[in-house]
mmCIF file of C-alpha atoms and ligand atoms in Angstrom:
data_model
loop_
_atom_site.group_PDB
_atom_site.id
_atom_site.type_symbol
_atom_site.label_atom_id
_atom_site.label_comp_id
_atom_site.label_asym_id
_atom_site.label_seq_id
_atom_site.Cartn_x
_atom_site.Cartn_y
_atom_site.Cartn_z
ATOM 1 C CA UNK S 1 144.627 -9.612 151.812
ATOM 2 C CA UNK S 2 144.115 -6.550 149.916
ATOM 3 C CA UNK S 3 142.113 -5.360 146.664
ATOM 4 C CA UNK S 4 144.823 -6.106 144.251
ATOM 5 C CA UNK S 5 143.821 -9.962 145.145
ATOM 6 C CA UNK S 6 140.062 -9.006 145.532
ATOM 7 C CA UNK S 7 140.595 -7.119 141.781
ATOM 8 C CA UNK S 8 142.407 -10.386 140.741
ATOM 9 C CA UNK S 9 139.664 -12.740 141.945
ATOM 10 C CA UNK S 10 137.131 -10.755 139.792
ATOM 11 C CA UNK S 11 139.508 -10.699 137.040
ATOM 12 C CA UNK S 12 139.044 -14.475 137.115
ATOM 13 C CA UNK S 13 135.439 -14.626 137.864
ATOM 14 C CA UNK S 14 135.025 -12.340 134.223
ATOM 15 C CA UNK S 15 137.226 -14.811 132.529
ATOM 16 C CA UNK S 16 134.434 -17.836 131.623
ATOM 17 C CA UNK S 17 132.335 -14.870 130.738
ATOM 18 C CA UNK S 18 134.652 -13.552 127.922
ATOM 19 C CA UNK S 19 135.541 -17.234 126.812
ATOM 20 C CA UNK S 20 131.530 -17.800 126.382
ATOM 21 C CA UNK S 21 131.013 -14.522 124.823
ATOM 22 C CA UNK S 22 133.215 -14.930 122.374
ATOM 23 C CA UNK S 23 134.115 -11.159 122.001
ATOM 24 C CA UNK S 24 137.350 -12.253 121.114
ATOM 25 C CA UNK S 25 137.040 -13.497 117.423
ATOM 26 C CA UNK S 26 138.650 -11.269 114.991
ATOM 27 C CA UNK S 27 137.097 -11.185 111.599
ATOM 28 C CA UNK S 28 139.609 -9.803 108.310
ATOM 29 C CA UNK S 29 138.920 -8.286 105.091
ATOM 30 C CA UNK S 30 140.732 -9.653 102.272
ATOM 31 C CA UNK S 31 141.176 -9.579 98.494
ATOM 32 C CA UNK S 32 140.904 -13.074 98.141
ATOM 33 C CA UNK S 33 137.377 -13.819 96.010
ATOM 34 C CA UNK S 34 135.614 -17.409 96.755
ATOM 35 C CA UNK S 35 137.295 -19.190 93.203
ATOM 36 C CA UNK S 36 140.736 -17.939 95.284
ATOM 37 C CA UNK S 37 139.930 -20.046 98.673
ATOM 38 C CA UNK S 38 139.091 -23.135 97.063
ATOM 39 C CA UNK S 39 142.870 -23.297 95.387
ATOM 40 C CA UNK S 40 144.079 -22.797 98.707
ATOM 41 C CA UNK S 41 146.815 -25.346 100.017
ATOM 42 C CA UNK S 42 144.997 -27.912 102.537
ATOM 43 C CA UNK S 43 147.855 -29.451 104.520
ATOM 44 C CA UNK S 44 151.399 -28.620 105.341
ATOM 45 C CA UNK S 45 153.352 -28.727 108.574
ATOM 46 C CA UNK S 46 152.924 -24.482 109.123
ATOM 47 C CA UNK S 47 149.743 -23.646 107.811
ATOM 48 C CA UNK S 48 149.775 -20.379 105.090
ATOM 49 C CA UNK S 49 149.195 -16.742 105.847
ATOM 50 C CA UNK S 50 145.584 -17.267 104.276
ATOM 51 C CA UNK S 51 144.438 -19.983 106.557
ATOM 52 C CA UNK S 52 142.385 -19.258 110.074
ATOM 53 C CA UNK S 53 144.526 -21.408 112.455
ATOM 54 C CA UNK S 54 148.603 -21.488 112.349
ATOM 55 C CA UNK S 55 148.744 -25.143 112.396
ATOM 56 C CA UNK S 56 147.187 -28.083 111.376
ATOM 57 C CA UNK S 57 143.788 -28.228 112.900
ATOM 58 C CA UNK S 58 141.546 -31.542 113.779
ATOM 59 C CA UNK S 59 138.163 -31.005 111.600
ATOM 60 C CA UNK S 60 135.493 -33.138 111.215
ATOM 61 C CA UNK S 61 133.403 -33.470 107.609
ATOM 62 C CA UNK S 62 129.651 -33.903 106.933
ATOM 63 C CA UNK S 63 129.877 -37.504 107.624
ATOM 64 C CA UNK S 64 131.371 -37.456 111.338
ATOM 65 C CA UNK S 65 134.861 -38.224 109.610
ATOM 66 C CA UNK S 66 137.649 -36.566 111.559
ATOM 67 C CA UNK S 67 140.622 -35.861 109.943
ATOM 68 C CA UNK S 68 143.223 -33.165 110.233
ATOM 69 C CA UNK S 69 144.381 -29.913 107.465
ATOM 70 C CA UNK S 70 144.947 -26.384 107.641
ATOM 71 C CA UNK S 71 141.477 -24.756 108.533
ATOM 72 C CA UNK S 72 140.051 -21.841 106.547
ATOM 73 C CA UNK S 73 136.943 -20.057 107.667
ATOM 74 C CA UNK S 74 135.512 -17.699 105.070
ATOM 75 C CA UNK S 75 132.623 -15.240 104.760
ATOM 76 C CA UNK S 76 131.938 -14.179 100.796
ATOM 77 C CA UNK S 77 129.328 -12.712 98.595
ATOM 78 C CA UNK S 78 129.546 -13.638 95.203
ATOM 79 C CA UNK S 79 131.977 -11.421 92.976
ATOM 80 C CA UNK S 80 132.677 -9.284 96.572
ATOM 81 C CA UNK S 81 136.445 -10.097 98.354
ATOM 82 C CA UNK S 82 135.233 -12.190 101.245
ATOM 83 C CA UNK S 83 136.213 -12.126 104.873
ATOM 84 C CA UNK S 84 138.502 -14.476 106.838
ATOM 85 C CA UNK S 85 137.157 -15.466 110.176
ATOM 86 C CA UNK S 86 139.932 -16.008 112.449
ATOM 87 C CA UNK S 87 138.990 -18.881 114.495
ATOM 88 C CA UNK S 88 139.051 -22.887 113.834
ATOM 89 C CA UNK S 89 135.847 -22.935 115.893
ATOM 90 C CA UNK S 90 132.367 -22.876 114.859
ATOM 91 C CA UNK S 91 131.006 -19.737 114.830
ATOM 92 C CA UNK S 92 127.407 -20.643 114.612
ATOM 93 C CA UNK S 93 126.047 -21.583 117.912
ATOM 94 C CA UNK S 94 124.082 -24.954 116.978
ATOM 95 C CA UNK S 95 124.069 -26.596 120.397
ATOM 96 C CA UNK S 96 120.566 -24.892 121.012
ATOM 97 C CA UNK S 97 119.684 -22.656 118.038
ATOM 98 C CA UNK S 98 121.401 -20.503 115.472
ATOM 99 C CA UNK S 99 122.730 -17.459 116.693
ATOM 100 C CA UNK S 100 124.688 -14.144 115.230
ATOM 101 C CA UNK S 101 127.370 -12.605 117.296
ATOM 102 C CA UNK S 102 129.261 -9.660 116.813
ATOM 103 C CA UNK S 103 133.023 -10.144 115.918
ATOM 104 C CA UNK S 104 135.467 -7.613 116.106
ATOM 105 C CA UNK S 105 138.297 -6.297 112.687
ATOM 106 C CA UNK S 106 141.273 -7.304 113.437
ATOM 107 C CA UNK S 107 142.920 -4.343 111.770
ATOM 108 C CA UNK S 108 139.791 -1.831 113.641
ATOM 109 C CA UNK S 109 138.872 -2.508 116.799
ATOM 110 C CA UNK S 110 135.914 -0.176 116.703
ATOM 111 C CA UNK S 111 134.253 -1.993 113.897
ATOM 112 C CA UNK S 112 131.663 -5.001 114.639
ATOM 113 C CA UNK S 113 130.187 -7.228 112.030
ATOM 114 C CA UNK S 114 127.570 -10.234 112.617
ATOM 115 C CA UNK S 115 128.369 -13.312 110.277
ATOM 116 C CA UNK S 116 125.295 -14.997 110.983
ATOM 117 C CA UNK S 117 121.934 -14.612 109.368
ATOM 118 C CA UNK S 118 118.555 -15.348 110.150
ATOM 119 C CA UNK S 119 115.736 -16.810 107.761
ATOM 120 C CA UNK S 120 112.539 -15.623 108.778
ATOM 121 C CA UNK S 121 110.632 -19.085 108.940
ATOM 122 C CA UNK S 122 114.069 -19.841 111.419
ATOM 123 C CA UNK S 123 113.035 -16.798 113.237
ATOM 124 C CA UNK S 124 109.761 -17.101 113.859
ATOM 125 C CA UNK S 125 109.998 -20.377 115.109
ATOM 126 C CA UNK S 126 112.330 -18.933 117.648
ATOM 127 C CA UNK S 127 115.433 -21.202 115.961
ATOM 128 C CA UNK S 128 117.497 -18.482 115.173
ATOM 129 C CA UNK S 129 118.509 -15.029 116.497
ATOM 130 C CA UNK S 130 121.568 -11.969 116.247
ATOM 131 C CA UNK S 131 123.087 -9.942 118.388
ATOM 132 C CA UNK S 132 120.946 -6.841 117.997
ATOM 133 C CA UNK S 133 122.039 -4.904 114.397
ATOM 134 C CA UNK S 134 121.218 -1.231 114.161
ATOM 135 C CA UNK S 135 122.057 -0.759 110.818
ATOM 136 C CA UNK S 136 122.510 -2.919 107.648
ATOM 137 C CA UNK S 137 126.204 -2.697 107.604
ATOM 138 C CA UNK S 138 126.366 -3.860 111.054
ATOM 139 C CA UNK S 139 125.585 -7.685 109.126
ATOM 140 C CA UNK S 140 127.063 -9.285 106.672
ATOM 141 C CA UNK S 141 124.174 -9.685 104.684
ATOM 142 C CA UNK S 142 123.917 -6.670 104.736
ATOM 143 C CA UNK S 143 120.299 -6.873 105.797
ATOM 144 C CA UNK S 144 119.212 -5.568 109.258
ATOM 145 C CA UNK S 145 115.284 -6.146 110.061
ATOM 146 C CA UNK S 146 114.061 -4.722 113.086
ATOM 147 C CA UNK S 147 117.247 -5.196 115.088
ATOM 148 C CA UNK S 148 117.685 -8.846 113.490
ATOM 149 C CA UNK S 149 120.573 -9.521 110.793
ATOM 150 C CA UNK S 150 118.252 -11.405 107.685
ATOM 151 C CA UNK S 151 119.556 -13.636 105.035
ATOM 152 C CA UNK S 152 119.186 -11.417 101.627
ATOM 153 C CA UNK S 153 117.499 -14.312 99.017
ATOM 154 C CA UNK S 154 118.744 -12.297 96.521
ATOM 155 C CA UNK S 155 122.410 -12.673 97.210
ATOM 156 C CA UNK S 156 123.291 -15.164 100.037
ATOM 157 C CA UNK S 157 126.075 -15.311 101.881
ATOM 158 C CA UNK S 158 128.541 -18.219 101.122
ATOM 159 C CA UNK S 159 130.608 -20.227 104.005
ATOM 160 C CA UNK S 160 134.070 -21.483 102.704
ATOM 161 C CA UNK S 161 135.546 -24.517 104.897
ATOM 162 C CA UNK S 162 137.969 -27.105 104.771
ATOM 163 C CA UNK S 163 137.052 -30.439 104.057
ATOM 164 C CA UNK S 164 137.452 -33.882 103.255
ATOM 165 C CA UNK S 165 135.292 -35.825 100.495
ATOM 166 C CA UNK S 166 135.914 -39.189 99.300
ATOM 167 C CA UNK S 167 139.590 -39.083 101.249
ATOM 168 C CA UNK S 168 140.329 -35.512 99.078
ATOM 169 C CA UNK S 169 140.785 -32.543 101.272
ATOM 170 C CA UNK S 170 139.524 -29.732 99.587
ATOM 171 C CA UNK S 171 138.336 -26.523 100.395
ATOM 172 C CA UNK S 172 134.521 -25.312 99.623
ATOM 173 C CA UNK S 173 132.893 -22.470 99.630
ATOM 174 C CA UNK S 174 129.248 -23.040 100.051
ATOM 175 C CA UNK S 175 125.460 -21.161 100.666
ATOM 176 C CA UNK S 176 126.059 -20.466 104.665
ATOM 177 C CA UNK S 177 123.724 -20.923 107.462
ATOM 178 C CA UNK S 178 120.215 -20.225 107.480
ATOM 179 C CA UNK S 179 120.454 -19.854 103.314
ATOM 180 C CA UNK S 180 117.518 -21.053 100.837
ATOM 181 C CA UNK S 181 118.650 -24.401 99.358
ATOM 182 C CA UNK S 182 117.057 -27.478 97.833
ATOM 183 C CA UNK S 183 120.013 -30.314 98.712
ATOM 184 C CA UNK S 184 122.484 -31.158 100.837
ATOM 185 C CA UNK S 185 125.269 -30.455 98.177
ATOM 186 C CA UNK S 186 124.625 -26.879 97.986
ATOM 187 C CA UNK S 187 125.142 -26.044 102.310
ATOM 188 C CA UNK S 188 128.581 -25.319 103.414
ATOM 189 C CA UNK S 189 130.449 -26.093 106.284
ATOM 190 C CA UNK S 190 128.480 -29.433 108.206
ATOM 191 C CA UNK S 191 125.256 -28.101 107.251
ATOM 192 C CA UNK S 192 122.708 -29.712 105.533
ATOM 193 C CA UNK S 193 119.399 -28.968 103.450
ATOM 194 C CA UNK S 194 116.369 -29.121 106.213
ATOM 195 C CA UNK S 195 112.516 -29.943 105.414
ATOM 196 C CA UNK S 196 111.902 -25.889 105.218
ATOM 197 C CA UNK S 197 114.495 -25.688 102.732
ATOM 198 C CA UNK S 198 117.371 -24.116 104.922
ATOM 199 C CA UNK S 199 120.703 -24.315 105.599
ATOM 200 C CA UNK S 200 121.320 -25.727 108.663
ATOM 201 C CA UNK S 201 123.118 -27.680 111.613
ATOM 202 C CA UNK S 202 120.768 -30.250 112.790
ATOM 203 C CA UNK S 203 120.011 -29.841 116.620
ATOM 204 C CA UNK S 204 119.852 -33.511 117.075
ATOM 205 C CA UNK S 205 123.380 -34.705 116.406
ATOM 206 C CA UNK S 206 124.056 -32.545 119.339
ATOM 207 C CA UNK S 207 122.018 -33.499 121.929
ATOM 208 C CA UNK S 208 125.040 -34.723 124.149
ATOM 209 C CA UNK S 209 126.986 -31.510 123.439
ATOM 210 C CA UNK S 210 123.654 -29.841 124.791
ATOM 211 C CA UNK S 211 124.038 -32.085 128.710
ATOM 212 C CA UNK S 212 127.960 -30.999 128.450
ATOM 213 C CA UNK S 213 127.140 -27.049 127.889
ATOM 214 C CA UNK S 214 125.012 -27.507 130.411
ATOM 215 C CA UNK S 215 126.959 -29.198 132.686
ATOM 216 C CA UNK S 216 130.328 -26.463 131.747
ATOM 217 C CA UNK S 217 127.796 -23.747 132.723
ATOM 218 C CA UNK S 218 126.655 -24.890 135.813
ATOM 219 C CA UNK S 219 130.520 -25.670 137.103
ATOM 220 C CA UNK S 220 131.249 -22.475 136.066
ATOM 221 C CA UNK S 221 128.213 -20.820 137.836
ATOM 222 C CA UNK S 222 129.294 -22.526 140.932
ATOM 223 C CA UNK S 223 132.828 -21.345 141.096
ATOM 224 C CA UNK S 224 131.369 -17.986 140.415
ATOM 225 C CA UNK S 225 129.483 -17.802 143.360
ATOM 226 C CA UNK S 226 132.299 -19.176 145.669
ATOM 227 C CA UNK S 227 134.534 -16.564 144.563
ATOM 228 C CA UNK S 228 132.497 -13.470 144.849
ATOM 229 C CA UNK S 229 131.957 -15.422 148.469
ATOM 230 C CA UNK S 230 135.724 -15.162 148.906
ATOM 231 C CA UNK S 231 135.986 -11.614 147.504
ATOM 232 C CA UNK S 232 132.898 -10.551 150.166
ATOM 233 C CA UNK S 233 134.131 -12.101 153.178
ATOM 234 C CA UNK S 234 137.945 -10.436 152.628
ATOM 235 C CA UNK S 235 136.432 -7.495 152.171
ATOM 236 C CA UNK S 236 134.103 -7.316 155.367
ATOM 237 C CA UNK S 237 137.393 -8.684 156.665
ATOM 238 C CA UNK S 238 139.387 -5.522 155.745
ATOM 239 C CA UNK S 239 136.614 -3.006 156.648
ATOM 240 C CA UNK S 240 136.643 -5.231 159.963
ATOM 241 C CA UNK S 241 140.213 -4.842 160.485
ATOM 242 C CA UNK S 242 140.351 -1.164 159.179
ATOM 243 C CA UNK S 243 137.869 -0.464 162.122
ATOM 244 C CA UNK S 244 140.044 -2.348 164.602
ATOM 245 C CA UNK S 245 142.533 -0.561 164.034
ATOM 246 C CA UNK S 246 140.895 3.042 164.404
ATOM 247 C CA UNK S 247 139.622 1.860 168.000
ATOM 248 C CA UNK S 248 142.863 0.988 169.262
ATOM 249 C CA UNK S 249 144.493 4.198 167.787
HETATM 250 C C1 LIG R 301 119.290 -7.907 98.590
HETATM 251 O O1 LIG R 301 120.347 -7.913 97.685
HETATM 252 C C2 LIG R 301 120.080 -7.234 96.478
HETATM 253 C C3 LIG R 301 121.254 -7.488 95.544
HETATM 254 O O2 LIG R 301 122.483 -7.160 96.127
HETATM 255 C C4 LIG R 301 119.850 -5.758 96.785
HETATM 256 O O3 LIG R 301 119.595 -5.041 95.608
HETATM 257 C C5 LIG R 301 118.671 -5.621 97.740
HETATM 258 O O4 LIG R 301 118.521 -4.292 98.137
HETATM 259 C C6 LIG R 301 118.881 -6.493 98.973
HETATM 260 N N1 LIG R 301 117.646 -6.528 99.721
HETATM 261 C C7 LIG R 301 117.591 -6.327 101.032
HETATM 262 C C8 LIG R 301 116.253 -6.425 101.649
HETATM 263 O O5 LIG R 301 118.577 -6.066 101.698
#
């Protein structure tokens, strides 16, 4: 045993750790404005160029429907080019609260953007939260408070997702998370209009999801521990047998 395997072992310990933290999402400047997305094409066997997943992706509507298309996952501003998001996967966290990460250009490695806003009544009430912005470019509302990306009332952000309404599979680019609405209609993605007038995923629907997170994170915790167990005994191990060796020299 030697510290390429200990180096391995911690190579897998860091792996949950990446695959919760998400670094790994690539975000994409386009030319495409939001009128654009909605013509895109919503199912063929090798999904286009324009679309956030390769292949036909399983998605699930407003109603709990699931059905299958080519996924697109769009950031815009109206009359701005908008931003692919290249990832089937929700990127709003909604099995506790709503929360902003940073995602990385594809084309810059260096440059970090946070897709998700916060209201302020979400805020306050400790429902939402970012990554920690530093300056206003660093969101894509382009409104950093105090370390906290903000929705900007006076031009939201819009989500564009695929979709399925009455058995048509369309594509719609609506007010994103954490936006001021006043129905249902007007939020993208699986959101809906709360009681505060917001944008958002309902917690409840979730609840379930909440006992498996919680039940991933704890496995994962566990083999954690075990392996920087491993990685400490074969090291005391070597430093035993190192010292062996020196005596009988
Ligand atoms: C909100 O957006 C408007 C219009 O783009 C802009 O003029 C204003 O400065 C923004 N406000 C904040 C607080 O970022």
């Amino acid at each position: 045993m030697n510290y390429q395997v200990i180096s391995v072992l911690v190579l897998i310990a860091l792996l949950p750790y990446k695959i919760i933290a998400n670094s790994h999402i690539k975000y994409e400047k386009t030319n495409y404005y939001l009128d654009d997305i909605q013509k895109f094409k919503k199912i063929i066997h090798v999904c286009p160029e324009e679309s956030s997943r390769q292949y036909v992706a399983p998605l699930v509507n407003k109603n709990g429907e699931e059905f299958s298309a080519c996924e697109y996952q769009y950031f815009c501003h109206k009359n701005e080019p908008c931003v692919k998001i290249h990832t089937v996967n929700n990127i709003n966290y909604f099995d506790y609260i709503t929360y902003g990460e940073y995602l990385t250009n594809i084309n810059d490695k260096s440059e970090n953007m946070i897709f998700i806003s916060c209201s302020e009544k979400s805020f306050k009430n400790g429902m939402c939260n970012t990554d920690i912005c530093e300056k206003d470019s660093d969101c894509f509302s382009n409104n950093c408070v105090k370390g906290v990306c903000m929705v900007n009332d006076s031009n939201p952000s819009y989500i564009c997702r695929t979709t399925k309404e009455n058995s048509e599979l369309k594509v719609k680019c609506l007010l994103a998370y954490e936006e001021k609405c006043n129905n249902d209609n007007e939020c993208g993605d699986i959101a809906s209009c709360s009681k505060d007038k917001i944008c958002v995923i309902h917690n409840e629907k979730d609840e379930n999801g909440n006992d498996f997170m919680k039940y991933i994170i704890s496995l994962i915790a566990i083999i954690y521990v075990i392996i920087i167990l491993i990685a400490i005994y074969y090291v005391r191990k070597n430093n035993h047998n190192e010292k062996e060796s020196i005596k009988t020299i």
